[in-house]
Structures are given as structure tokens and as C-alpha cells.
PDB file of C-alpha atoms in Angstrom:
ATOM      1  CA  GLN A  13      16.766  13.107   1.963  1.00 81.00           C
ATOM      2  CA  GLN A  14      18.359   9.682   4.714  1.00 90.00           C
ATOM      3  CA  PRO A  15      18.509  11.589   8.721  1.00 93.00           C
ATOM      4  CA  VAL A  16      22.070  12.445   9.586  1.00 95.00           C
ATOM      5  CA  GLN A  17      22.434  11.272  12.722  1.00 96.00           C
ATOM      6  CA  SER A  18      25.288  12.454  15.712  1.00 95.00           C
ATOM      7  CA  PRO A  19      27.627  12.005  17.005  1.00 96.00           C
ATOM      8  CA  GLN A  20      28.659   9.075  15.118  1.00 96.00           C
ATOM      9  CA  ALA A  21      29.292   7.199  18.116  1.00 97.00           C
ATOM     10  CA  VAL A  22      29.412   6.724  21.753  1.00 97.00           C
ATOM     11  CA  ILE A  23      31.684   5.654  24.323  1.00 97.00           C
ATOM     12  CA  LEU A  24      30.081   5.103  27.742  1.00 95.00           C
ATOM     13  CA  ARG A  25      30.474   3.733  31.085  1.00 97.00           C
ATOM     14  CA  GLU A  26      27.939   1.939  33.224  1.00 96.00           C
ATOM     15  CA  GLY A  27      25.612   5.207  34.001  1.00 95.00           C
ATOM     16  CA  GLU A  28      26.700   7.519  32.319  1.00 96.00           C
ATOM     17  CA  ASP A  29      24.169   9.649  30.466  1.00 96.00           C
ATOM     18  CA  ALA A  30      24.718   9.954  26.749  1.00 96.00           C
ATOM     19  CA  VAL A  31      22.480  12.683  23.941  1.00 97.00           C
ATOM     20  CA  ILE A  32      21.944  10.930  20.262  1.00 97.00           C
ATOM     21  CA  ASN A  33      20.430  13.317  17.841  1.00 97.00           C
ATOM     22  CA  CYS A  34      18.464  12.775  14.680  1.00 96.00           C
ATOM     23  CA  SER A  35      17.938  15.787  11.997  1.00 94.00           C
ATOM     24  CA  SER A  36      16.310  15.751   8.677  1.00 90.00           C
ATOM     25  CA  SER A  37      15.968  18.380   5.920  1.00 87.00           C
ATOM     26  CA  LYS A  38      12.354  17.450   5.009  1.00 83.00           C
ATOM     27  CA  ALA A  39       9.156  18.296   7.783  1.00 78.00           C
ATOM     28  CA  LEU A  40       8.063  15.255   9.631  1.00 78.00           C
ATOM     29  CA  TYR A  41       5.299  13.971  10.929  1.00 80.00           C
ATOM     30  CA  SER A  42       7.327  11.037  12.989  1.00 85.00           C
ATOM     31  CA  VAL A  43      10.252  10.145  13.703  1.00 90.00           C
ATOM     32  CA  HIS A  44      10.820   6.073  14.702  1.00 92.00           C
ATOM     33  CA  TRP A  45      14.449   5.390  17.002  1.00 94.00           C
ATOM     34  CA  TYR A  46      15.971   1.394  16.241  1.00 95.00           C
ATOM     35  CA  ARG A  47      18.306  -0.079  18.910  1.00 96.00           C
ATOM     36  CA  GLN A  48      20.086  -2.685  16.489  1.00 95.00           C
ATOM     37  CA  LYS A  49      22.736  -4.547  18.924  1.00 94.00           C
ATOM     38  CA  HIS A  50      25.433  -6.068  16.416  1.00 88.00           C
ATOM     39  CA  GLY A  51      23.974  -9.566  14.061  1.00 84.00           C
ATOM     40  CA  GLU A  52      20.768  -8.931  14.711  1.00 88.00           C
ATOM     41  CA  ALA A  53      17.928  -7.229  13.572  1.00 89.00           C
ATOM     42  CA  PRO A  54      16.630  -3.801  14.326  1.00 92.00           C
ATOM     43  CA  VAL A  55      14.072  -3.175  17.596  1.00 93.00           C
ATOM     44  CA  PHE A  56      11.742  -0.539  17.943  1.00 92.00           C
ATOM     45  CA  LEU A  57      12.192   1.460  20.591  1.00 92.00           C
ATOM     46  CA  MET A  58       9.231   4.642  20.308  1.00 89.00           C
ATOM     47  CA  ILE A  59       7.768   6.893  18.142  1.00 88.00           C
ATOM     48  CA  LEU A  60       7.392  10.311  17.844  1.00 87.00           C
ATOM     49  CA  LEU A  61       4.301  11.574  17.071  1.00 80.00           C
ATOM     50  CA  LYS A  62       4.181  15.818  17.968  1.00 62.00           C
ATOM     51  CA  GLY A  63       6.285  19.119  18.426  1.00 58.00           C
ATOM     52  CA  GLY A  64       8.035  18.816  21.395  1.00 56.00           C
ATOM     53  CA  GLU A  65       6.519  15.328  22.741  1.00 60.00           C
ATOM     54  CA  GLN A  66       8.349  13.097  24.986  1.00 61.00           C
ATOM     55  CA  LYS A  67       8.168   9.577  24.903  1.00 63.00           C
ATOM     56  CA  GLY A  68       9.985   6.958  27.413  1.00 64.00           C
ATOM     57  CA  HIS A  69      10.573   3.323  26.709  1.00 66.00           C
ATOM     58  CA  GLU A  70      13.500   2.379  30.419  1.00 72.00           C
ATOM     59  CA  LYS A  71      15.629   4.937  30.561  1.00 82.00           C
ATOM     60  CA  ILE A  72      15.531   5.883  27.354  1.00 89.00           C
ATOM     61  CA  SER A  73      13.298   8.890  26.318  1.00 90.00           C
ATOM     62  CA  ALA A  74      12.793  11.194  23.278  1.00 90.00           C
ATOM     63  CA  SER A  75      11.564  13.909  21.988  1.00 88.00           C
ATOM     64  CA  PHE A  76      10.948  15.321  18.748  1.00 87.00           C
ATOM     65  CA  ASN A  77      10.966  19.496  17.848  1.00 85.00           C
ATOM     66  CA  GLU A  78       8.987  19.395  14.588  1.00 82.00           C
ATOM     67  CA  LYS A  79       9.561  22.935  13.690  1.00 84.00           C
ATOM     68  CA  LYS A  80      13.277  21.874  14.097  1.00 84.00           C
ATOM     69  CA  GLN A  81      12.933  19.170  12.063  1.00 88.00           C
ATOM     70  CA  GLN A  82      15.117  17.761  15.039  1.00 91.00           C
ATOM     71  CA  SER A  83      14.778  14.750  17.334  1.00 92.00           C
ATOM     72  CA  SER A  84      17.026  13.769  20.176  1.00 93.00           C
ATOM     73  CA  LEU A  85      16.789  10.018  22.084  1.00 95.00           C
ATOM     74  CA  TYR A  86      17.960  10.109  25.562  1.00 94.00           C
ATOM     75  CA  LEU A  87      19.563   7.152  28.083  1.00 94.00           C
ATOM     76  CA  THR A  88      20.034   7.861  31.336  1.00 92.00           C
ATOM     77  CA  ALA A  89      22.384   5.915  33.639  1.00 93.00           C
ATOM     78  CA  SER A  90      23.406   3.582  30.246  1.00 93.00           C
ATOM     79  CA  GLN A  91      23.389  -0.492  31.286  1.00 94.00           C
ATOM     80  CA  LEU A  92      25.897  -3.116  29.667  1.00 95.00           C
ATOM     81  CA  SER A  93      21.873  -4.118  27.299  1.00 94.00           C
ATOM     82  CA  TYR A  94      22.315  -0.370  25.634  1.00 95.00           C
ATOM     83  CA  SER A  95      25.034  -1.416  23.750  1.00 96.00           C
ATOM     84  CA  GLY A  96      24.140  -0.876  19.868  1.00 96.00           C
ATOM     85  CA  THR A  97      23.584   1.273  17.340  1.00 96.00           C
ATOM     86  CA  TYR A  98      20.491   3.477  17.347  1.00 97.00           C
ATOM     87  CA  PHE A  99      18.773   4.151  14.240  1.00 96.00           C
ATOM     88  CA  CYS A 100      15.931   6.912  13.359  1.00 95.00           C
ATOM     89  CA  GLY A 101      13.450   6.747  11.163  1.00 93.00           C
ATOM     90  CA  THR A 102      11.580   9.064   9.853  1.00 89.00           C
ATOM     91  CA  ALA A 103       7.773   8.455   7.644  1.00 84.00           C
ATOM     92  CA  ALA A 104       7.822   9.395   3.216  1.00 82.00           C
ATOM     93  CA  THR A 105       5.619   8.300   0.971  1.00 81.00           C
ATOM     94  CA  ASP A 106       5.469   4.922   0.401  1.00 82.00           C
ATOM     95  CA  LYS A 107       8.707   3.706   3.445  1.00 85.00           C
ATOM     96  CA  LEU A 108      10.568   4.347   6.619  1.00 88.00           C
ATOM     97  CA  ILE A 109      13.764   5.635   5.784  1.00 92.00           C
ATOM     98  CA  PHE A 110      16.680   5.392   8.688  1.00 94.00           C
ATOM     99  CA  GLY A 111      18.806   7.248   9.615  1.00 94.00           C
ATOM    100  CA  THR A 112      23.219   7.576   9.080  1.00 93.00           C
ATOM    101  CA  GLY A 113      23.131   5.298  13.278  1.00 95.00           C
ATOM    102  CA  THR A 114      24.904   6.168  15.876  1.00 97.00           C
ATOM    103  CA  ARG A 115      27.127   3.273  17.877  1.00 97.00           C
ATOM    104  CA  LEU A 116      26.650   3.090  21.427  1.00 97.00           C
ATOM    105  CA  GLN A 117      29.488   1.026  23.512  1.00 97.00           C
ATOM    106  CA  VAL A 118      29.018   0.781  27.029  1.00 97.00           C
ATOM    107  CA  PHE A 119      31.672  -0.404  29.352  1.00 96.00           C
ATOM    108  CA  PRO A 120      31.900  -1.434  33.217  1.00 95.00           C
TER     109      PRO A 120
ATOM    110  CA  ASP B   7       2.461 -15.099  17.853  1.00 61.00           C
ATOM    111  CA  ALA B   8       5.803 -16.043  16.103  1.00 77.00           C
ATOM    112  CA  GLY B   9       7.531 -12.641  14.450  1.00 92.00           C
ATOM    113  CA  VAL B  10       8.375 -12.423  11.409  1.00 95.00           C
ATOM    114  CA  THR B  11      10.627 -14.879  10.127  1.00 96.00           C
ATOM    115  CA  GLN B  12      13.116 -15.586   7.104  1.00 97.00           C
ATOM    116  CA  SER B  13      15.036 -18.050   5.243  1.00 96.00           C
ATOM    117  CA  PRO B  14      17.258 -18.791   4.920  1.00 96.00           C
ATOM    118  CA  THR B  15      19.891 -17.581   7.041  1.00 96.00           C
ATOM    119  CA  HIS B  16      23.340 -17.601   5.641  1.00 96.00           C
ATOM    120  CA  LEU B  17      23.648 -17.562   1.792  1.00 96.00           C
ATOM    121  CA  ILE B  18      26.456 -18.140  -0.208  1.00 98.00           C
ATOM    122  CA  LYS B  19      26.236 -17.226  -3.684  1.00 98.00           C
ATOM    123  CA  THR B  20      28.631 -16.910  -6.640  1.00 98.00           C
ATOM    124  CA  ARG B  21      28.915 -13.704  -8.811  1.00 98.00           C
ATOM    125  CA  GLY B  22      26.404 -14.508 -11.882  1.00 97.00           C
ATOM    126  CA  GLN B  23      24.125 -16.435  -9.595  1.00 98.00           C
ATOM    127  CA  GLN B  24      20.447 -15.539  -8.874  1.00 98.00           C
ATOM    128  CA  VAL B  25      18.583 -15.513  -5.587  1.00 98.00           C
ATOM    129  CA  THR B  26      16.386 -15.972  -4.450  1.00 98.00           C
ATOM    130  CA  LEU B  27      15.223 -15.346  -0.244  1.00 98.00           C
ATOM    131  CA  ARG B  28      11.981 -15.518   1.665  1.00 98.00           C
ATOM    132  CA  CYS B  29       9.693 -13.757   4.915  1.00 98.00           C
ATOM    133  CA  SER B  30       7.149 -14.652   6.324  1.00 97.00           C
ATOM    134  CA  PRO B  31       5.454 -11.309   8.112  1.00 96.00           C
ATOM    135  CA  ILE B  32       3.531 -11.233  11.595  1.00 95.00           C
ATOM    136  CA  SER B  33       0.165 -13.163  11.588  1.00 94.00           C
ATOM    137  CA  GLY B  34      -2.311  -9.697  10.436  1.00 91.00           C
ATOM    138  CA  HIS B  35      -0.006  -7.956   9.111  1.00 93.00           C
ATOM    139  CA  LYS B  36      -0.485  -7.693   5.482  1.00 92.00           C
ATOM    140  CA  SER B  37       2.449  -5.023   4.711  1.00 93.00           C
ATOM    141  CA  VAL B  38       5.978  -6.356   3.988  1.00 95.00           C
ATOM    142  CA  SER B  39       8.961  -4.456   3.353  1.00 96.00           C
ATOM    143  CA  TRP B  40      12.476  -5.353   1.894  1.00 97.00           C
ATOM    144  CA  TYR B  41      15.563  -3.836   3.179  1.00 97.00           C
ATOM    145  CA  GLN B  42      19.237  -4.391   2.266  1.00 97.00           C
ATOM    146  CA  GLN B  43      21.767  -3.385   4.833  1.00 95.00           C
ATOM    147  CA  VAL B  44      25.211  -3.317   3.799  1.00 93.00           C
ATOM    148  CA  LEU B  45      27.930  -3.321   7.408  1.00 87.00           C
ATOM    149  CA  GLY B  46      28.095  -0.559   9.014  1.00 85.00           C
ATOM    150  CA  GLN B  47      25.505   1.453   7.598  1.00 90.00           C
ATOM    151  CA  GLY B  48      21.415   1.867   8.487  1.00 91.00           C
ATOM    152  CA  PRO B  49      19.018  -0.370   6.515  1.00 94.00           C
ATOM    153  CA  GLN B  50      18.445   1.161   2.266  1.00 96.00           C
ATOM    154  CA  PHE B  51      14.610   0.602   1.199  1.00 95.00           C
ATOM    155  CA  ILE B  52      14.283  -2.013  -1.424  1.00 97.00           C
ATOM    156  CA  PHE B  53      10.939  -2.549  -1.858  1.00 94.00           C
ATOM    157  CA  GLN B  54       7.442  -1.924  -0.043  1.00 94.00           C
ATOM    158  CA  TYR B  55       4.047  -4.543  -0.804  1.00 95.00           C
ATOM    159  CA  TYR B  56       0.576  -4.237   0.880  1.00 92.00           C
ATOM    160  CA  GLU B  57      -2.058  -6.583   0.161  1.00 92.00           C
ATOM    161  CA  LYS B  58      -0.033  -7.860  -2.717  1.00 92.00           C
ATOM    162  CA  GLU B  59       0.630  -4.916  -5.101  1.00 93.00           C
ATOM    163  CA  GLU B  60       4.226  -2.823  -4.909  1.00 94.00           C
ATOM    164  CA  ARG B  61       3.424   0.046  -2.752  1.00 92.00           C
ATOM    165  CA  GLY B  62       7.461   1.420  -3.080  1.00 91.00           C
ATOM    166  CA  ARG B  63      10.431   0.740  -4.766  1.00 94.00           C
ATOM    167  CA  GLY B  64      13.974   1.897  -3.297  1.00 93.00           C
ATOM    168  CA  ASN B  65      17.209   3.094  -5.803  1.00 94.00           C
ATOM    169  CA  PHE B  66      18.159  -0.326  -6.892  1.00 97.00           C
ATOM    170  CA  PRO B  67      17.966  -1.660 -10.266  1.00 97.00           C
ATOM    171  CA  ASP B  68      16.083  -4.085 -11.474  1.00 96.00           C
ATOM    172  CA  ARG B  69      17.786  -7.310 -10.580  1.00 98.00           C
ATOM    173  CA  PHE B  70      15.656  -6.659  -7.954  1.00 98.00           C
ATOM    174  CA  SER B  71      12.447  -8.238  -7.717  1.00 97.00           C
ATOM    175  CA  ALA B  72       9.810  -8.519  -5.056  1.00 97.00           C
ATOM    176  CA  ARG B  73       6.098 -10.202  -4.781  1.00 97.00           C
ATOM    177  CA  GLN B  74       3.995 -10.899  -2.515  1.00 97.00           C
ATOM    178  CA  PHE B  75       1.826 -14.084  -1.911  1.00 96.00           C
ATOM    179  CA  PRO B  76      -2.163 -14.309  -0.893  1.00 95.00           C
ATOM    180  CA  ASN B  77      -1.111 -15.327   2.795  1.00 94.00           C
ATOM    181  CA  TYR B  78       1.348 -11.578   2.236  1.00 95.00           C
ATOM    182  CA  SER B  79       4.070 -14.015   2.452  1.00 97.00           C
ATOM    183  CA  SER B  80       7.035 -12.582   0.280  1.00 98.00           C
ATOM    184  CA  GLU B  81      10.224 -13.221  -1.800  1.00 98.00           C
ATOM    185  CA  LEU B  82      12.922 -11.212  -2.615  1.00 98.00           C
ATOM    186  CA  ASN B  83      14.620 -12.258  -5.978  1.00 98.00           C
ATOM    187  CA  VAL B  84      17.855 -10.791  -7.299  1.00 98.00           C
ATOM    188  CA  ASN B  85      19.852 -11.724 -10.370  1.00 97.00           C
ATOM    189  CA  ALA B  86      22.841 -11.717 -12.081  1.00 97.00           C
ATOM    190  CA  LEU B  87      24.223 -11.499  -8.388  1.00 98.00           C
ATOM    191  CA  LEU B  88      27.456  -8.878  -8.077  1.00 98.00           C
ATOM    192  CA  LEU B  89      29.753  -8.731  -5.435  1.00 97.00           C
ATOM    193  CA  GLY B  90      28.291  -5.809  -4.347  1.00 96.00           C
ATOM    194  CA  ASP B  91      24.545  -7.049  -3.594  1.00 97.00           C
ATOM    195  CA  SER B  92      26.904  -8.865   0.181  1.00 97.00           C
ATOM    196  CA  ALA B  93      25.212  -7.696   2.498  1.00 97.00           C
ATOM    197  CA  LEU B  94      22.029  -8.355   5.440  1.00 96.00           C
ATOM    198  CA  TYR B  95      19.344  -8.332   3.686  1.00 97.00           C
ATOM    199  CA  LEU B  96      15.885  -7.697   6.200  1.00 97.00           C
ATOM    200  CA  CYS B  97      11.741  -7.868   5.909  1.00 97.00           C
ATOM    201  CA  ALA B  98       9.884  -6.498   8.155  1.00 96.00           C
ATOM    202  CA  SER B  99       6.145  -5.999   8.011  1.00 95.00           C
ATOM    203  CA  SER B 100       3.436  -4.191   9.712  1.00 91.00           C
ATOM    204  CA  ALA B 101      -0.211  -4.053   9.871  1.00 86.00           C
ATOM    205  CA  ARG B 102      -0.534  -0.738   8.047  1.00 82.00           C
ATOM    206  CA  GLN B 103       0.277   0.512   4.625  1.00 83.00           C
ATOM    207  CA  ILE B 104       3.323   2.466   5.105  1.00 82.00           C
ATOM    208  CA  GLY B 105       2.763   6.071   3.912  1.00 78.00           C
ATOM    209  CA  SER B 106       4.022  10.283   5.555  1.00 71.00           C
ATOM    210  CA  SER B 107       2.033   9.484   8.203  1.00 71.00           C
ATOM    211  CA  TYR B 108       2.752   6.447   9.353  1.00 75.00           C
ATOM    212  CA  ASN B 109       3.164   5.854  13.257  1.00 76.00           C
ATOM    213  CA  SER B 110       3.310   2.475  13.709  1.00 81.00           C
ATOM    214  CA  PRO B 111       6.533  -0.515  14.451  1.00 88.00           C
ATOM    215  CA  LEU B 112       8.157  -1.980  12.495  1.00 91.00           C
ATOM    216  CA  HIS B 113       8.710  -5.570  12.904  1.00 94.00           C
ATOM    217  CA  PHE B 114      12.010  -7.286  11.926  1.00 95.00           C
ATOM    218  CA  GLY B 115      12.852 -10.688  10.892  1.00 95.00           C
ATOM    219  CA  ASN B 116      16.607 -12.321  11.661  1.00 93.00           C
ATOM    220  CA  GLY B 117      17.444 -11.169   8.107  1.00 95.00           C
ATOM    221  CA  THR B 118      19.088 -13.086   5.327  1.00 97.00           C
ATOM    222  CA  ARG B 119      23.526 -12.302   5.454  1.00 96.00           C
ATOM    223  CA  LEU B 120      23.662 -12.701   1.396  1.00 97.00           C
ATOM    224  CA  THR B 121      27.478 -14.011   0.485  1.00 97.00           C
ATOM    225  CA  VAL B 122      28.589 -13.012  -3.202  1.00 98.00           C
ATOM    226  CA  THR B 123      31.837 -14.359  -4.106  1.00 97.00           C
TER     227      THR B 123
END
């Protein structure tokens, strides 16, 4: 039931791009994305509600393919501040279920 | 406006003891959810309380309990602590009850780091 994210970890140089994927075995109504920096709480990035919808946050955007039950997070021209662990979340009957996480490290 | 506040920030307990963690949601938010996050893993759902009633419970033993007060603040209690209970406990608030069509952000507090020795 927990969404599976890939890759598990990504290492980037500043300015490089990355894609993080989130797959669910259940039908999705929405997909949430959060970023958690080391020692801090998860911070909300965006929610996608419709199949094929794309939303953006700074240079971070995401897509949601409802039929495939997948979402992807796109980080373009990465900055040092993008470092952290990214979690997707899917809404269930009484909770938000977080994915397995993708650790992103951006180096100068 | 103040965000979600949790106390204490750090706690060290020994096995067998009991612990109470506290959370104050964002003003106007009526839903509080508790999550346990073990190092290197995603947050695992423990409870959701909405309008002072339990609306959801995760796969945790009965040693874990919670409640929500009339001012919507919440407490998480863990009895008979085990070493495996060592984790970051996160509280998240939302304006609406979380359900399968939930489409609003969750706002997290900075968490309580519990260490059981």
C-alpha cells in the first residue's frame, strides 16, 4: 500500500536536472509531494489532483498519470537548497500514506 | 500565525517507561495526525483525530494512544517503551479531515525526537 519511489538516492551537481518517480498499487485521487531536510519536518511542495496535470513550485514541477497510478517530480537546474529527502504521499481513507523516499544531494 | 508546535523537542526515556508528547495545531485547524519516522524511512501513520474523535489508526500496538482536546491540541501517549520506539514523532495539522479525496497540504511540526535506552 505504501507508494514506491525511485530512485532511492540521487547525487547531482548544481545546475543538473533530476526526476523522482512515485508509483502506487492503488488508484489515486491525488498525489502530494513533500521535501524534508535533515533534522527538520517535511515541508509541503505541491498537490496534483487530475490525471496528466502538471504543477510547479519554483523550478520544481510534477506530473500525475492517473491511469498508470504514477507521479513524477522534476527538478530542473538544481540548487544546493534542493538537497533533502523527497516523499510522495497518497490519500487513503483516513490518512496520508508517504512513499519510500528519495534522498537528493546537490553538490557545488 | 504560529505553525504547528510540538513539545518537548527531545526526550530520553528508559525501557518500560511511559511518555507523553504534545502538539498544538495551526489556529483553525481541527485535524491532527501523528506519524512516527524512523531514521532513513518515510513517516508512518499512527493516528488521526478530527473534532476530538479518533478518525484513523495505523498499525501500531495498543501501547500507543492519543487524544484531542476541545482546543484541538493533541497528546500522544506511549506506554511500556521499547528500544524500537526510538524515532522522530511528527504531528501534522490540517483544516479538514483526511480522507481518500483529501486535497490540502499537511502542515508538520518540527517533531519530538524520542530516544529509548
